[in-house]
Amino acid sequence: MIPTISATGLGRRYRDEVALDNISFVIEPGSVTGLLGRNGAGKTTLMRIITGQEFPTSGEIRVFGEHPAENDPVLRRMIFVREEQNYPDLRVEAAIRVASWFYPNWNDELATQLLADFGLPRRRRIRKLSRGMRSAVGIVIGLAARAELTLFDEPYAGLDPAARQLFYDRLLTEISEYPRTVLLSTHLVDEVADLLEHIVMLDKGRVVLDAPADEVRGKAVTVSGQASVVEEFVAGRAIWHRQRLGGRAAVTVPGPFDDVALARARAMHLCLEPLSLQQLLVHASSKEQEKVSA
Amino acid sequence: MKTLVNVARYHLVDRMTYAALPWGILAFTFVVNVVIAALAPTPKGYYTGAVASFYFVLLAAGAVSLTRGLPFGMMLGVSRRTYYLGTTALVVSLAVIYSLALAILAVVEGATGAGETPCTSSACRGCCKGPGTSRG
């Protein structure tokens, strides 16, 4: 099967700044991938290259097996909803109508439903909307387009938590009803953690993590309990993080833990807590920094 | 091809900019000029250049189509080339229609006896109409 997106040694350099450095990864059809990373990690640059809006300075990008740049048949199959999208001076309903012309699988009922869900005034001009409402317009178009490849680049600017939850819920129902490949860039990792099947994490323009989400979730554990017992338990493992408070300690170590280890932890009255995706990524990026400075 | 037509349709959603605004402003400048010519007649008449307002409005519309229209088009997976071609096709069609309309208006203007070549040379003294003639 042709991967939806494949990047090989992809690089993007602006004068003396490296935005993307030798990036390689593959995104399979029908998956939901989280593109994670801190501000300035290169997420938007990468998505702009995938959608043919920007050109790599080295390496190769292929979308549906072809180069996306100025390639209409490929571009027609994707939609790119970005943060702070610039809209022409149109009413909400006009923008929705325009978008519907460009997508063969466009679903009008869904668009109408989503407009109502987000409480968007159809007759209002987009330029008069608040930031959050403008973001919601992008989300409505992105979901209703039912494009084979849907890219969301931090599409929630200004959206309140309830509306963000609505977005995640709708995204989940939509992809189960009408499967498609989704690439979602975000730094609100824990909010979307349950949605993601695959994770690509960028840091300073490089891929620091590229793995199935399930694999990442069990990757590290925080062991807490009486300090001496904790130290005994984690002996021999790489220590990611150590915290002490009085006689107690909490130590973060990478997994996996087999049944024997888990039984031992119970016997030693230790508390094992898997690291959330977000905490894991914070660790991953700080470790990367150590590697760079070392 | 379908995408190209869609790009043209996309521009026309905003009829205000491409149809109402240029003709509205042209009509407005015409009325203002007629009023000025009636209130303050000069022996040589006026050369107003009012039609230029039409061109400038459309020039501004073209600029806006680049800064505002293109980003939304690209969000919807339109390539820059297709956007350019679709926009150009629309602009050329509008140019044909609008120049025909302007040509018809010029004929009408000529029939009223106004709008002749302004007198710049003393050799053609007497070819001007009387005071109060407005020239478009």
Short mmCIF file of C-alpha atoms in Angstrom, two decimals:
data_model
loop_
_atom_site.label_atom_id
_atom_site.label_comp_id
_atom_site.label_asym_id
_atom_site.label_seq_id
_atom_site.Cartn_x
_atom_site.Cartn_y
_atom_site.Cartn_z
CA MET A 1 0.00 0.00 0.00
CA ILE A 2 1.28 3.46 -0.86
CA PRO A 3 1.78 5.45 2.35
CA THR A 4 -0.28 8.63 2.59
CA ILE A 5 2.77 10.65 3.51
CA SER A 6 6.39 9.66 3.29
CA ALA A 7 9.30 11.95 4.03
CA THR A 8 12.88 11.00 3.27
CA GLY A 9 15.75 13.08 4.57
CA LEU A 10 13.54 16.14 4.43
CA GLY A 11 15.21 19.46 5.22
CA ARG A 12 14.19 23.11 5.17
CA ARG A 13 16.67 25.89 5.72
CA TYR A 14 15.99 29.61 5.91
CA ARG A 15 19.17 31.61 5.36
CA ASP A 16 21.11 30.70 8.50
CA GLU A 17 18.31 28.91 10.35
CA VAL A 18 17.49 25.23 10.07
CA ALA A 19 13.73 24.64 10.39
CA LEU A 20 13.72 20.96 9.45
CA ASP A 21 16.78 18.77 9.63
CA ASN A 22 16.90 15.43 7.83
CA ILE A 23 13.38 14.27 8.66
CA SER A 24 12.16 10.82 7.67
CA PHE A 25 8.87 9.23 8.57
CA VAL A 26 5.91 7.44 7.06
CA ILE A 27 2.20 7.92 7.70
CA GLU A 28 -0.07 5.06 6.74
CA PRO A 29 -3.55 5.55 5.26
CA GLY A 30 -6.39 5.73 7.73
CA SER A 31 -4.30 6.57 10.77
CA VAL A 32 -4.63 9.46 13.19
CA THR A 33 -1.20 10.87 13.83
CA GLY A 34 -0.26 13.48 16.37
CA LEU A 35 2.49 15.82 15.25
CA LEU A 36 3.82 16.99 18.56
CA GLY A 37 6.53 19.35 19.60
CA ARG A 38 7.22 22.64 21.27
CA ASN A 39 6.82 26.04 19.67
CA GLY A 40 9.26 26.46 16.82
CA ALA A 41 9.93 22.73 16.55
CA GLY A 42 9.08 22.83 12.85
CA LYS A 43 5.51 21.44 12.92
CA THR A 44 3.96 24.14 10.76
CA THR A 45 6.87 24.15 8.30
CA LEU A 46 6.49 20.40 7.89
CA MET A 47 2.75 20.67 7.31
CA ARG A 48 3.25 23.47 4.80
CA ILE A 49 5.67 21.25 2.88
CA ILE A 50 3.22 18.33 2.97
CA THR A 51 0.51 20.56 1.51
CA GLY A 52 2.81 21.93 -1.17
CA GLN A 53 2.73 25.48 0.19
CA GLU A 54 6.42 25.46 0.91
CA PHE A 55 9.32 23.69 -0.72
CA PRO A 56 11.96 21.58 0.99
CA THR A 57 15.59 22.60 0.52
CA SER A 58 16.74 18.99 0.71
CA GLY A 59 15.28 15.51 0.78
CA GLU A 60 11.96 14.37 -0.58
CA ILE A 61 8.31 14.48 0.39
CA ARG A 62 5.68 12.28 -1.20
CA VAL A 63 1.94 12.48 -0.57
CA PHE A 64 -0.19 9.67 -2.03
CA GLY A 65 3.05 8.62 -3.70
CA GLU A 66 3.59 11.90 -5.55
CA HIS A 67 5.25 15.25 -5.05
CA PRO A 68 2.62 17.59 -3.65
CA ALA A 69 4.03 20.93 -4.86
CA GLU A 70 1.67 22.48 -7.43
CA ASN A 71 0.26 19.01 -8.04
CA ASP A 72 -3.49 19.53 -8.35
CA PRO A 73 -4.64 15.88 -8.33
CA VAL A 74 -2.79 15.40 -5.02
CA LEU A 75 -3.74 18.72 -3.45
CA ARG A 76 -7.40 18.14 -4.31
CA ARG A 77 -7.40 15.19 -1.91
CA MET A 78 -6.34 17.14 1.16
CA ILE A 79 -7.40 19.98 3.39
CA PHE A 80 -5.13 22.00 5.65
CA VAL A 81 -6.79 23.78 8.56
CA ARG A 82 -4.33 26.02 10.28
CA GLU A 83 -4.26 28.26 13.26
CA GLU A 84 -5.13 31.88 12.47
CA GLN A 85 -6.25 31.07 8.95
CA ASN A 86 -6.69 34.13 6.75
CA TYR A 87 -10.20 34.33 5.26
CA PRO A 88 -11.56 36.63 2.58
CA ASP A 89 -14.26 39.06 3.64
CA LEU A 90 -17.16 36.62 3.42
CA ARG A 91 -20.09 35.58 5.54
CA VAL A 92 -19.73 32.28 7.39
CA GLU A 93 -22.27 30.56 5.14
CA ALA A 94 -20.52 31.84 2.00
CA ALA A 95 -17.16 30.47 3.12
CA ILE A 96 -18.81 27.12 3.85
CA ARG A 97 -20.46 27.16 0.42
CA VAL A 98 -17.16 27.92 -1.32
CA ALA A 99 -15.41 25.10 0.54
CA SER A 100 -18.16 22.64 -0.45
CA TRP A 101 -17.42 23.18 -4.17
CA PHE A 102 -13.87 21.92 -3.81
CA TYR A 103 -14.56 18.59 -2.10
CA PRO A 104 -16.44 15.75 -3.78
CA ASN A 105 -17.21 14.08 -0.44
CA TRP A 106 -18.38 17.26 1.24
CA ASN A 107 -21.22 16.63 3.69
CA ASP A 108 -23.68 19.49 3.98
CA GLU A 109 -25.73 18.08 6.87
CA LEU A 110 -22.56 17.63 8.87
CA ALA A 111 -21.52 21.23 8.18
CA THR A 112 -24.94 22.51 9.26
CA GLN A 113 -24.85 20.35 12.38
CA LEU A 114 -21.34 21.52 13.30
CA LEU A 115 -22.21 25.19 12.76
CA ALA A 116 -25.07 24.74 15.21
CA ASP A 117 -22.90 22.81 17.68
CA PHE A 118 -20.26 25.53 17.74
CA GLY A 119 -22.93 28.23 17.86
CA LEU A 120 -21.63 29.97 14.75
CA PRO A 121 -23.86 32.71 13.29
CA ARG A 122 -24.25 31.78 9.61
CA ARG A 123 -24.93 35.30 8.40
CA ARG A 124 -22.07 37.00 10.22
CA ARG A 125 -18.96 38.08 8.35
CA ILE A 126 -15.92 36.01 9.29
CA ARG A 127 -13.87 39.11 9.96
CA LYS A 128 -16.38 40.14 12.65
CA LEU A 129 -16.09 36.82 14.51
CA SER A 130 -14.04 36.35 17.65
CA ARG A 131 -10.79 34.42 17.45
CA GLY A 132 -12.32 31.26 18.83
CA MET A 133 -15.27 31.41 16.46
CA ARG A 134 -12.92 31.92 13.53
CA SER A 135 -11.06 28.79 14.60
CA ALA A 136 -14.39 26.96 14.76
CA VAL A 137 -15.11 27.92 11.13
CA GLY A 138 -11.86 26.20 10.12
CA ILE A 139 -12.77 23.12 12.14
CA VAL A 140 -16.24 22.90 10.58
CA ILE A 141 -14.78 23.13 7.07
CA GLY A 142 -11.98 20.69 7.89
CA LEU A 143 -14.39 18.03 9.17
CA ALA A 144 -17.21 18.49 6.65
CA ALA A 145 -14.79 18.35 3.69
CA ARG A 146 -14.15 14.66 4.36
CA ALA A 147 -10.86 14.96 2.49
CA GLU A 148 -8.72 11.84 2.29
CA LEU A 149 -5.93 13.61 4.11
CA THR A 150 -6.97 16.13 6.74
CA LEU A 151 -4.33 18.29 8.37
CA PHE A 152 -5.05 20.32 11.48
CA ASP A 153 -2.34 22.69 12.65
CA GLU A 154 -3.26 23.73 16.20
CA PRO A 155 -6.76 24.54 14.98
CA TYR A 156 -8.14 25.52 18.38
CA ALA A 157 -6.70 29.04 18.91
CA GLY A 158 -9.06 30.94 21.20
CA LEU A 159 -11.47 28.01 21.61
CA ASP A 160 -12.70 27.40 25.14
CA PRO A 161 -12.20 23.93 26.69
CA ALA A 162 -15.81 22.88 26.05
CA ALA A 163 -15.52 23.74 22.36
CA ARG A 164 -12.17 21.96 22.14
CA GLN A 165 -13.76 18.85 23.64
CA LEU A 166 -16.54 19.16 21.08
CA PHE A 167 -13.89 19.25 18.35
CA TYR A 168 -12.18 16.11 19.65
CA ASP A 169 -15.51 14.27 20.01
CA ARG A 170 -16.63 15.21 16.53
CA LEU A 171 -13.27 14.31 15.05
CA LEU A 172 -13.49 10.89 16.66
CA THR A 173 -17.04 10.16 15.43
CA GLU A 174 -16.20 11.49 11.99
CA ILE A 175 -13.14 9.33 11.47
CA SER A 176 -15.00 6.23 12.62
CA GLU A 177 -17.92 6.99 10.29
CA TYR A 178 -15.84 8.15 7.38
CA PRO A 179 -12.25 6.94 7.76
CA ARG A 180 -9.48 9.19 6.55
CA THR A 181 -5.90 10.02 7.37
CA VAL A 182 -5.56 12.76 9.94
CA LEU A 183 -2.43 14.65 10.90
CA LEU A 184 -3.02 16.81 13.95
CA SER A 185 -0.38 19.13 15.26
CA THR A 186 -0.83 20.23 18.84
CA HIS A 187 0.90 20.98 22.09
CA LEU A 188 -2.15 20.26 24.22
CA VAL A 189 -1.00 16.66 24.24
CA ASP A 190 -3.05 15.19 27.05
CA GLU A 191 -6.29 16.51 25.58
CA VAL A 192 -5.82 14.54 22.38
CA ALA A 193 -3.89 11.59 23.80
CA ASP A 194 -6.82 9.17 23.49
CA LEU A 195 -7.40 10.15 19.88
CA LEU A 196 -3.94 9.43 18.58
CA GLU A 197 -2.84 6.15 17.05
CA HIS A 198 0.59 7.25 16.06
CA ILE A 199 2.95 9.91 17.31
CA VAL A 200 5.63 11.88 15.52
CA MET A 201 7.46 14.25 17.76
CA LEU A 202 9.67 17.04 16.50
CA ASP A 203 12.24 18.95 18.45
CA LYS A 204 14.37 21.69 16.90
CA GLY A 205 13.55 20.46 13.42
CA ARG A 206 14.34 16.79 14.03
CA VAL A 207 12.21 13.73 14.67
CA VAL A 208 12.85 12.62 18.25
CA LEU A 209 10.03 10.12 18.46
CA ASP A 210 8.11 8.17 15.83
CA ALA A 211 6.06 5.35 17.32
CA PRO A 212 2.56 3.97 17.81
CA ALA A 213 0.81 5.78 20.63
CA ASP A 214 0.21 2.57 22.61
CA GLU A 215 3.89 1.85 22.61
CA VAL A 216 4.68 5.34 23.81
CA ARG A 217 2.12 5.26 26.61
CA GLY A 218 3.70 2.33 28.46
CA LYS A 219 7.17 3.64 27.90
CA ALA A 220 7.93 5.12 31.30
CA VAL A 221 6.66 4.86 34.82
CA THR A 222 7.00 6.96 37.93
CA VAL A 223 7.76 4.83 40.96
CA SER A 224 6.96 6.42 44.28
CA GLY A 225 7.21 5.26 47.88
CA GLN A 226 9.74 5.16 50.69
CA ALA A 227 13.01 6.51 49.32
CA SER A 228 15.26 3.56 50.16
CA VAL A 229 12.75 1.03 48.81
CA VAL A 230 12.26 3.02 45.61
CA GLU A 231 16.01 3.18 45.03
CA GLU A 232 16.27 -0.56 45.56
CA PHE A 233 13.49 -1.19 43.06
CA VAL A 234 14.83 1.04 40.28
CA ALA A 235 18.44 -0.05 40.66
CA GLY A 236 19.90 -0.93 37.29
CA ARG A 237 17.40 1.14 35.29
CA ALA A 238 18.06 4.44 33.56
CA ILE A 239 16.81 7.26 35.76
CA TRP A 240 14.92 9.96 33.84
CA HIS A 241 13.89 12.03 36.77
CA ARG A 242 14.30 11.88 40.55
CA GLN A 243 12.35 13.78 43.14
CA ARG A 244 12.72 13.54 46.90
CA LEU A 245 10.49 14.85 49.62
CA GLY A 246 11.53 13.92 53.13
CA GLY A 247 11.77 10.16 53.36
CA ARG A 248 9.79 9.61 50.18
CA ALA A 249 10.96 9.56 46.60
CA ALA A 250 9.41 9.57 43.15
CA VAL A 251 11.64 8.28 40.38
CA THR A 252 10.79 8.16 36.71
CA VAL A 253 12.27 5.23 34.81
CA PRO A 254 11.66 3.81 31.36
CA GLY A 255 9.69 0.56 31.06
CA PRO A 256 8.77 -2.05 30.30
CA PHE A 257 7.88 -3.84 33.52
CA ASP A 258 7.03 -7.51 33.41
CA ASP A 259 4.61 -9.27 35.77
CA VAL A 260 7.43 -10.27 38.09
CA ALA A 261 8.52 -6.65 38.45
CA LEU A 262 4.95 -5.53 39.04
CA ALA A 263 4.41 -8.20 41.71
CA ARG A 264 7.65 -7.14 43.35
CA ALA A 265 6.52 -3.51 43.37
CA ARG A 266 3.27 -4.50 45.07
CA ALA A 267 5.14 -6.51 47.66
CA MET A 268 7.40 -3.53 48.34
CA HIS A 269 4.33 -1.24 48.73
CA LEU A 270 5.43 0.95 45.86
CA CYS A 271 3.11 2.99 43.72
CA LEU A 272 3.62 2.68 39.96
CA GLU A 273 2.13 5.30 37.75
CA PRO A 274 2.52 5.37 33.96
CA LEU A 275 3.70 8.69 32.62
CA SER A 276 1.13 10.62 30.65
CA LEU A 277 1.94 11.31 27.03
CA GLN A 278 2.54 14.94 27.80
CA GLN A 279 4.99 14.27 30.63
CA LEU A 280 6.70 11.74 28.43
CA LEU A 281 7.20 14.26 25.69
CA VAL A 282 8.56 16.83 28.10
CA HIS A 283 11.11 14.24 29.19
CA ALA A 284 11.86 13.26 25.61
CA SER A 285 12.57 16.84 24.60
CA SER A 286 14.70 17.59 27.68
CA LYS A 287 16.73 14.44 27.11
CA GLU A 288 17.23 15.53 23.54
CA GLN A 289 18.56 18.85 24.77
CA GLU A 290 21.05 17.09 27.03
CA LYS A 291 22.21 15.05 24.08
CA VAL A 292 22.68 18.19 22.04
CA SER A 293 24.59 20.07 24.72
CA ALA A 294 26.72 17.04 25.59
CA MET B 1 -10.76 22.54 -15.23
CA LYS B 2 -13.54 22.17 -12.69
CA THR B 3 -11.24 23.58 -10.04
CA LEU B 4 -10.48 26.50 -12.31
CA VAL B 5 -14.17 27.32 -12.67
CA ASN B 6 -14.57 26.92 -8.92
CA VAL B 7 -11.82 29.47 -8.30
CA ALA B 8 -13.67 31.93 -10.56
CA ARG B 9 -16.95 31.19 -8.75
CA TYR B 10 -15.17 31.63 -5.45
CA HIS B 11 -14.25 35.22 -6.39
CA LEU B 12 -17.78 35.95 -7.57
CA VAL B 13 -19.27 34.98 -4.19
CA ASP B 14 -18.12 38.43 -3.20
CA ARG B 15 -20.19 40.23 -5.85
CA MET B 16 -19.77 43.48 -3.97
CA THR B 17 -16.08 43.74 -4.91
CA TYR B 18 -16.27 42.64 -8.52
CA ALA B 19 -19.61 44.01 -9.72
CA ALA B 20 -21.40 46.37 -7.35
CA LEU B 21 -18.40 48.36 -6.16
CA PRO B 22 -16.78 49.39 -9.49
CA TRP B 23 -20.09 50.31 -11.14
CA GLY B 24 -21.42 51.96 -8.01
CA ILE B 25 -18.35 54.13 -7.62
CA LEU B 26 -18.34 54.97 -11.33
CA ALA B 27 -21.99 56.04 -11.12
CA PHE B 28 -21.25 58.09 -8.03
CA THR B 29 -18.27 59.90 -9.62
CA PHE B 30 -20.35 60.56 -12.71
CA VAL B 31 -23.13 62.17 -10.69
CA VAL B 32 -20.64 64.26 -8.72
CA ASN B 33 -18.99 65.44 -11.93
CA VAL B 34 -22.30 66.33 -13.55
CA VAL B 35 -23.26 68.35 -10.48
CA ILE B 36 -19.89 70.15 -10.43
CA ALA B 37 -20.12 70.89 -14.16
CA ALA B 38 -23.63 72.25 -13.72
CA LEU B 39 -22.74 74.43 -10.74
CA ALA B 40 -19.40 75.72 -12.01
CA PRO B 41 -19.38 75.69 -15.79
CA THR B 42 -16.16 76.47 -17.64
CA PRO B 43 -15.99 77.49 -21.28
CA LYS B 44 -13.81 74.52 -22.17
CA GLY B 45 -15.82 71.98 -20.22
CA TYR B 46 -14.26 69.40 -17.95
CA TYR B 47 -11.91 66.55 -18.43
CA THR B 48 -12.60 64.50 -15.30
CA GLY B 49 -10.99 61.11 -15.90
CA ALA B 50 -13.84 59.60 -13.90
CA VAL B 51 -13.54 56.27 -15.69
CA ALA B 52 -10.17 55.79 -13.95
CA SER B 53 -12.05 55.19 -10.69
CA PHE B 54 -13.39 52.02 -12.29
CA TYR B 55 -9.89 50.73 -13.03
CA PHE B 56 -8.57 51.56 -9.59
CA VAL B 57 -11.40 49.76 -7.80
CA LEU B 58 -10.70 46.64 -9.82
CA LEU B 59 -6.97 47.01 -9.22
CA ALA B 60 -7.65 47.05 -5.48
CA ALA B 61 -9.91 44.00 -5.84
CA GLY B 62 -7.06 42.19 -7.56
CA ALA B 63 -4.66 43.01 -4.73
CA VAL B 64 -7.14 41.81 -2.12
CA SER B 65 -7.70 38.58 -4.03
CA LEU B 66 -4.02 37.85 -3.48
CA THR B 67 -3.68 38.70 0.21
CA ARG B 68 -7.09 37.44 1.37
CA GLY B 69 -8.37 35.10 -1.29
CA LEU B 70 -5.29 33.02 -1.92
CA PRO B 71 -4.70 31.74 1.66
CA PHE B 72 -8.26 30.39 1.89
CA GLY B 73 -7.89 28.87 -1.58
CA MET B 74 -4.72 27.11 -0.50
CA MET B 75 -6.40 25.82 2.63
CA LEU B 76 -8.90 24.15 0.28
CA GLY B 77 -6.13 22.46 -1.68
CA VAL B 78 -5.98 24.80 -4.67
CA SER B 79 -2.51 25.05 -6.17
CA ARG B 80 -1.06 28.50 -6.77
CA ARG B 81 -1.05 27.82 -10.51
CA THR B 82 -4.74 26.90 -10.61
CA TYR B 83 -5.60 29.88 -8.43
CA TYR B 84 -3.71 32.16 -10.81
CA LEU B 85 -5.33 30.64 -13.90
CA GLY B 86 -8.84 30.71 -12.42
CA THR B 87 -8.43 34.29 -11.28
CA THR B 88 -6.99 35.32 -14.64
CA ALA B 89 -9.83 33.62 -16.52
CA LEU B 90 -12.35 35.50 -14.39
CA VAL B 91 -10.56 38.83 -14.76
CA VAL B 92 -10.28 38.46 -18.55
CA SER B 93 -13.98 37.58 -18.85
CA LEU B 94 -14.94 40.52 -16.66
CA ALA B 95 -12.64 42.79 -18.70
CA VAL B 96 -14.41 41.79 -21.90
CA ILE B 97 -17.89 42.29 -20.44
CA TYR B 98 -17.02 45.54 -18.70
CA SER B 99 -15.23 47.05 -21.70
CA LEU B 100 -18.27 46.27 -23.86
CA ALA B 101 -20.45 48.00 -21.28
CA LEU B 102 -18.10 50.98 -21.14
CA ALA B 103 -18.03 51.14 -24.94
CA ILE B 104 -21.83 51.23 -25.03
CA LEU B 105 -21.81 53.99 -22.41
CA ALA B 106 -19.26 55.88 -24.52
CA VAL B 107 -21.62 55.69 -27.50
CA VAL B 108 -24.46 56.98 -25.32
CA GLU B 109 -22.21 59.76 -24.08
CA GLY B 110 -21.28 60.67 -27.65
CA ALA B 111 -24.94 60.77 -28.65
CA THR B 112 -25.63 63.35 -25.97
CA GLY B 113 -23.00 65.56 -27.54
CA ALA B 114 -20.73 65.48 -24.49
CA GLY B 115 -17.44 63.76 -24.03
CA GLU B 116 -15.61 65.01 -27.13
CA THR B 117 -11.87 65.30 -27.28
CA PRO B 118 -10.87 68.18 -25.03
CA CYS B 119 -9.55 71.31 -26.73
CA THR B 120 -5.85 71.41 -26.19
CA SER B 121 -4.82 73.12 -29.40
CA SER B 122 -5.80 76.63 -30.44
CA ALA B 123 -6.26 75.31 -33.97
CA CYS B 124 -9.55 73.72 -33.12
CA ARG B 125 -11.06 76.79 -31.50
CA GLY B 126 -14.78 76.58 -31.75
CA CYS B 127 -15.06 72.84 -31.73
CA CYS B 128 -16.01 72.84 -28.09
CA LYS B 129 -19.56 72.84 -26.98
CA GLY B 130 -20.80 75.60 -24.80
CA PRO B 131 -20.29 75.95 -21.07
CA GLY B 132 -21.37 73.25 -18.72
CA THR B 133 -20.19 70.36 -20.81
CA SER B 134 -19.04 67.44 -18.75
CA ARG B 135 -16.45 65.14 -20.16
CA GLY B 136 -16.03 61.65 -18.90
#
